[in-house]
CSV table of N, CA and C and ligand atoms in Angstrom, one decimal:
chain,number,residue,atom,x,y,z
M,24,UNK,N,36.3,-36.8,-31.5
M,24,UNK,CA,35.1,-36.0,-31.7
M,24,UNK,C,35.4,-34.8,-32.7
M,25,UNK,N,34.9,-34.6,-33.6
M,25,UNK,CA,35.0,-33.8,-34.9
M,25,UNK,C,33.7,-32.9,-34.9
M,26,UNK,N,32.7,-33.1,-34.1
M,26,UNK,CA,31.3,-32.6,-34.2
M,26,UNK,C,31.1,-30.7,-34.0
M,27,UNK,N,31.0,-29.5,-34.1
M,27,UNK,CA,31.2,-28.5,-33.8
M,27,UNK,C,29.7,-28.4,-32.6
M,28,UNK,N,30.1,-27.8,-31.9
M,28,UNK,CA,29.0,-26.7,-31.3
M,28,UNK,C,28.4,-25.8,-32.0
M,29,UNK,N,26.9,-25.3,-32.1
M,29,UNK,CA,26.6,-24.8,-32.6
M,29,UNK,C,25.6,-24.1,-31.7
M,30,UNK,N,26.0,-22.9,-31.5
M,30,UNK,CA,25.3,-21.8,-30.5
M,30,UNK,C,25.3,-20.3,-31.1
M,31,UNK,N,24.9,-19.3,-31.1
M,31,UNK,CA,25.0,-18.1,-31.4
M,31,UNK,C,26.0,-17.4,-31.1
M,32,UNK,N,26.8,-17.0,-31.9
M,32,UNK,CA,28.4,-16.1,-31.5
M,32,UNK,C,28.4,-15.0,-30.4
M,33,UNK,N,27.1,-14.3,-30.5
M,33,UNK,CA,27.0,-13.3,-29.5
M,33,UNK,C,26.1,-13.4,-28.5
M,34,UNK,N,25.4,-14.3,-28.6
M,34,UNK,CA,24.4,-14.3,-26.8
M,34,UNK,C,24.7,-16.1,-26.6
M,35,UNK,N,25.2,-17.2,-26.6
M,35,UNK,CA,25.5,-18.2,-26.9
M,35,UNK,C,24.4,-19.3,-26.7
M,36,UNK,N,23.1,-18.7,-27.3
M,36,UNK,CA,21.5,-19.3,-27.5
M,36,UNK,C,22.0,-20.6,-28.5
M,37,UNK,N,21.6,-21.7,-27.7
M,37,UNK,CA,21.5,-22.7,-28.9
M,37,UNK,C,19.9,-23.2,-29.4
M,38,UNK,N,19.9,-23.1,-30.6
M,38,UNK,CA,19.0,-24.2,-31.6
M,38,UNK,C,18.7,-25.1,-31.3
M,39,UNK,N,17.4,-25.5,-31.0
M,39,UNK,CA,17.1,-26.7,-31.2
M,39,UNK,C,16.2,-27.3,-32.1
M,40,UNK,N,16.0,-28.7,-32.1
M,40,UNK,CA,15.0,-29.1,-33.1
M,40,UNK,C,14.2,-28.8,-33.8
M,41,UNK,N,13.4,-28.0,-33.0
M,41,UNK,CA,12.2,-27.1,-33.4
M,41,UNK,C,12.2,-25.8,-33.8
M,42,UNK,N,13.9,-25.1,-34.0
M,42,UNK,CA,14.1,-24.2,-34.2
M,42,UNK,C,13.6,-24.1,-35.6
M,43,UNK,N,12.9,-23.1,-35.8
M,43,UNK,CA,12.6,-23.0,-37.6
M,43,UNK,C,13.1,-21.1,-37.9
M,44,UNK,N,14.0,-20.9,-39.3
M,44,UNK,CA,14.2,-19.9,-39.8
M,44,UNK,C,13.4,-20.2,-41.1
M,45,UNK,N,13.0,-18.4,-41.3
M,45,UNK,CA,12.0,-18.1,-42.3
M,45,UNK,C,13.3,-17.4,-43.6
M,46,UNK,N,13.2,-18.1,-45.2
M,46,UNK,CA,13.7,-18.0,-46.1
M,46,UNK,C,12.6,-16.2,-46.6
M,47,UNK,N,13.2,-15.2,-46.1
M,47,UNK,CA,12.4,-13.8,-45.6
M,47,UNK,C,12.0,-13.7,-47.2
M,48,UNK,N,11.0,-13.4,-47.6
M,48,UNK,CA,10.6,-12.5,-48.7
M,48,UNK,C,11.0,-11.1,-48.8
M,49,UNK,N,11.2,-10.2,-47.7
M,49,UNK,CA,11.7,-8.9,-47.4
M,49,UNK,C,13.4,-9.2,-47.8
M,50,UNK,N,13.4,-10.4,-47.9
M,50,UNK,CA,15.3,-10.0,-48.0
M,50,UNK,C,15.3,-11.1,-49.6
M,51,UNK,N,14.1,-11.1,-50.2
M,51,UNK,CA,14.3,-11.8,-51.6
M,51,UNK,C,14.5,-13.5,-51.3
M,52,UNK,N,13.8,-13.8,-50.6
M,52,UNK,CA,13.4,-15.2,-50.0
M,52,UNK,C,12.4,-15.5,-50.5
M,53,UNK,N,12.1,-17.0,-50.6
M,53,UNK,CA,11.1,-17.8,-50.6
M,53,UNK,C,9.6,-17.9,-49.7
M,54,UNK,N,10.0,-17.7,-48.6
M,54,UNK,CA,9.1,-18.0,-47.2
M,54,UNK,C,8.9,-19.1,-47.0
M,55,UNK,N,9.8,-20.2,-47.2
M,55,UNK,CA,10.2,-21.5,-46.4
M,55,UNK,C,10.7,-21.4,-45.0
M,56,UNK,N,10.0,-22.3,-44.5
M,56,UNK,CA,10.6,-22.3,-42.9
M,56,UNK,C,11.2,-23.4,-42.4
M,57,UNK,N,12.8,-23.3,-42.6
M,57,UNK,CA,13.1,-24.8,-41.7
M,57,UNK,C,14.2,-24.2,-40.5
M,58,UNK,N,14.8,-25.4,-40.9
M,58,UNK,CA,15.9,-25.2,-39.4
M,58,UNK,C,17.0,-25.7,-40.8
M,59,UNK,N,17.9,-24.0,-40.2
M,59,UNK,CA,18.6,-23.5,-41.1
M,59,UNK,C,20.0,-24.8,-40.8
M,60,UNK,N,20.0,-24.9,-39.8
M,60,UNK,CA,21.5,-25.8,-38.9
M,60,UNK,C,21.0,-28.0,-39.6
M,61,UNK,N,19.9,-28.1,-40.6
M,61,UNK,CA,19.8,-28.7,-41.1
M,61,UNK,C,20.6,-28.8,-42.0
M,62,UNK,N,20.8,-27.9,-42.7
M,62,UNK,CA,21.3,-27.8,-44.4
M,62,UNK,C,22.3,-26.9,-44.7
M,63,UNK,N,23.2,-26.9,-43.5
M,63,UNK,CA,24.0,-25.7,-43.3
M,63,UNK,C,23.8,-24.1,-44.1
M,64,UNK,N,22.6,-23.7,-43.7
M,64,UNK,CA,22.2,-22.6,-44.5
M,64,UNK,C,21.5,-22.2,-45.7
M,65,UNK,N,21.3,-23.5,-45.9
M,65,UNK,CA,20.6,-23.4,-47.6
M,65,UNK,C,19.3,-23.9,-47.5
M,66,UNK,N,18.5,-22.9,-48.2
M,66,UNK,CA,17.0,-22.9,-47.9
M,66,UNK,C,16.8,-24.1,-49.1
M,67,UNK,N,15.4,-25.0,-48.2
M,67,UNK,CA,15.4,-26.4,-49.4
M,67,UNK,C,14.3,-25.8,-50.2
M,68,UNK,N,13.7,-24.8,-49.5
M,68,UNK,CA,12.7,-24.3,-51.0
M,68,UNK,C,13.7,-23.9,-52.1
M,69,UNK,N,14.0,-22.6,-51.9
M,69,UNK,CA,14.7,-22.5,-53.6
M,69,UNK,C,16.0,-22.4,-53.5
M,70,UNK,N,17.3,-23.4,-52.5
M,70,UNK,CA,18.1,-23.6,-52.9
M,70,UNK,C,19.0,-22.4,-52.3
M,71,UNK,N,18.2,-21.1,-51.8
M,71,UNK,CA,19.7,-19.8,-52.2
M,71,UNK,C,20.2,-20.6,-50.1
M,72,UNK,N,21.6,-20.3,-50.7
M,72,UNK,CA,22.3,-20.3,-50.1
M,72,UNK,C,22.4,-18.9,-48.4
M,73,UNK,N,22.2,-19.2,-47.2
M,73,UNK,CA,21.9,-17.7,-46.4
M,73,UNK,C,23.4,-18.0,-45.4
M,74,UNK,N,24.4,-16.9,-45.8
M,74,UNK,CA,25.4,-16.7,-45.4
M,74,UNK,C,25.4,-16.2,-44.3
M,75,UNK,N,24.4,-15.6,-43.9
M,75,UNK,CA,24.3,-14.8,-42.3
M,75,UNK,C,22.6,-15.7,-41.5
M,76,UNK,N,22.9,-16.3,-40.7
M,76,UNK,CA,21.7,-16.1,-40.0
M,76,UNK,C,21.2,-15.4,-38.1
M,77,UNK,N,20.0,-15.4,-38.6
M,77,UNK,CA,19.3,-14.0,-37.3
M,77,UNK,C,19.2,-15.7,-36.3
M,78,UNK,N,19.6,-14.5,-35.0
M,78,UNK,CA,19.4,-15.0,-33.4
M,78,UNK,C,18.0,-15.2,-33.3
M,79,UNK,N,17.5,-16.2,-32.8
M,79,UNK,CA,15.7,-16.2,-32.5
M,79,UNK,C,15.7,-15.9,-30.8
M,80,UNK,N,17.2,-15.8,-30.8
M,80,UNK,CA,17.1,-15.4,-29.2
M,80,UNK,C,17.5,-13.7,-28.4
M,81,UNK,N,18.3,-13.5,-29.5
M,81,UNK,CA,19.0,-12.0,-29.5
M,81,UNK,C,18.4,-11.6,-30.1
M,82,UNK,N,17.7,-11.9,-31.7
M,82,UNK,CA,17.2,-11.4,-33.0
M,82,UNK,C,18.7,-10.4,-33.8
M,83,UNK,N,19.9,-10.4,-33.9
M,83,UNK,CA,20.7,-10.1,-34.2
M,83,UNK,C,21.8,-11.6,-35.3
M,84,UNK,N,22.0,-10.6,-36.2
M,84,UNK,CA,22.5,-11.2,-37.3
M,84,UNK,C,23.9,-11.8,-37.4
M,85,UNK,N,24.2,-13.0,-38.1
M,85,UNK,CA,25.8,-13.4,-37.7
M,85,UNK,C,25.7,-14.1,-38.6
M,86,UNK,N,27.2,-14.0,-39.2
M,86,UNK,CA,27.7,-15.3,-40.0
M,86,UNK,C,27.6,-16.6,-40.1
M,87,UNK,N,27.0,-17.2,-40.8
M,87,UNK,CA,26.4,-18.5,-40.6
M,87,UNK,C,27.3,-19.4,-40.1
M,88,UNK,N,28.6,-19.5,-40.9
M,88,UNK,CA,30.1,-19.9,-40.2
M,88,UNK,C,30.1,-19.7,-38.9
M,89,UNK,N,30.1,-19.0,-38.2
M,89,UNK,CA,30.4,-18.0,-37.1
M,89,UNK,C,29.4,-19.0,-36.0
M,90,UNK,N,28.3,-19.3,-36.2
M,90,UNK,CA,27.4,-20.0,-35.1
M,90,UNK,C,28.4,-22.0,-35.1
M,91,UNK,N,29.5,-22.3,-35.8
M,91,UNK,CA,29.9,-23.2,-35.4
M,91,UNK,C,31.2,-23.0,-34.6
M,92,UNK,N,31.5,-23.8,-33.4
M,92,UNK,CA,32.5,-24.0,-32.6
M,92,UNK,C,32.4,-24.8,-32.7
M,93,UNK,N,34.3,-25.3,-33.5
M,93,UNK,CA,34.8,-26.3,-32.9
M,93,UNK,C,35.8,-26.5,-31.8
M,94,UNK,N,35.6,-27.4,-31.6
M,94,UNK,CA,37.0,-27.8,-30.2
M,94,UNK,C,38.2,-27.1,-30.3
M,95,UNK,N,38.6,-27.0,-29.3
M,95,UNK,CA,39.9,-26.0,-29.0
M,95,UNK,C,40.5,-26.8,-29.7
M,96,UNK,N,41.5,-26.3,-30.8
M,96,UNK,CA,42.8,-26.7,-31.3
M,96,UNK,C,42.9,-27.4,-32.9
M,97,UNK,N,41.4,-27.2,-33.2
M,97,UNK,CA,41.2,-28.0,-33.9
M,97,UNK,C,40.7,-26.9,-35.1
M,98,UNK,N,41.3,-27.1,-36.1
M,98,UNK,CA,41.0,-25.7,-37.2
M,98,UNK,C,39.3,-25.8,-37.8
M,99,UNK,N,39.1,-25.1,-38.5
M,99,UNK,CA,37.6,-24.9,-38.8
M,99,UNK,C,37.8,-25.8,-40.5
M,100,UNK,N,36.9,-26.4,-40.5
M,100,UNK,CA,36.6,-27.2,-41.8
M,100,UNK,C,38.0,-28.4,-41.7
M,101,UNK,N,38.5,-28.3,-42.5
M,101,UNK,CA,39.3,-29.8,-43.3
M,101,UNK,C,40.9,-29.5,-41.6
M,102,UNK,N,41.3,-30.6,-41.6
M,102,UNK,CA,42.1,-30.7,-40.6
M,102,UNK,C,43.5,-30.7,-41.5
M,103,UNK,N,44.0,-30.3,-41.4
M,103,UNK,CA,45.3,-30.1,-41.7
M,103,UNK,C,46.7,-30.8,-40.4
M,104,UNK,N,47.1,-31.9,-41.2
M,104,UNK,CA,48.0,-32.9,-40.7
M,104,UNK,C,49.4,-33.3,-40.8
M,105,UNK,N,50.5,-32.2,-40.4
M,105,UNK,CA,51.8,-32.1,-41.2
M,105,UNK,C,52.5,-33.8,-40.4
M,106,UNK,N,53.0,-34.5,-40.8
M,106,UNK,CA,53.6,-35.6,-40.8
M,106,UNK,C,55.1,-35.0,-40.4
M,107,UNK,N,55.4,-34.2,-39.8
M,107,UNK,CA,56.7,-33.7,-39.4
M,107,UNK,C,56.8,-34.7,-37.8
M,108,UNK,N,58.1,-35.3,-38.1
M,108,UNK,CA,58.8,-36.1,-36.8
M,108,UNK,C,59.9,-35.1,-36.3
M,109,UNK,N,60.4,-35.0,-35.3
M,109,UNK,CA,61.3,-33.9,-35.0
M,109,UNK,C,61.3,-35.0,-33.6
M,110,UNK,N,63.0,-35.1,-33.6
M,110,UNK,CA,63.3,-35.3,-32.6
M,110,UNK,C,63.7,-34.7,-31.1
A,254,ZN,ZN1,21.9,-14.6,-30.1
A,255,ZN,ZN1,14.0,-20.0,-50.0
């Protein structure tokens, strides 16, 4: 299993389906509304990329990175595999 958890770093609210974030016009947004955990953060209206997303449950802001957990032991993105035998 390679799949992360994805819950909010500080109140541990998860997302679901219907979760929709707004591409803010106040923050130089579009005002697209999807579900940001689709597209790992990138609004499909105009593309910008949102490095931080808001809690719909806390309403408090976090690194978009930051809302994935993976499994204990298992590093974040590309897995790194040393081929060392040691007897
Ligand atoms: Zn939260
Ligand atoms: Zn947008």
């Amino acid at each position: 299993m390679s799949e992360p958890e994805i819950y909010c770093p500080l109140c541990t609210w998860r997302p679901v389906g219907s979760s929709r974030w707004l591409c803010s016009p106040r923050m130089g947004g579009c005002g697209t509304q999807w579900n940001t955990f689709w597209t790992g953060g990138i609004c499909p209206g105009c593309s910008y990329r949102w490095e931080i997303t808001v809690c719909l449950a806390c309403k408090q802001f976090s690194l978009h990175e930051d809302w994935y957990h993976w499994p204990e032991g298992q590093a974040k993105g590309r897995e790194r595999r040393l081929e060392t035998e040691q007897p």
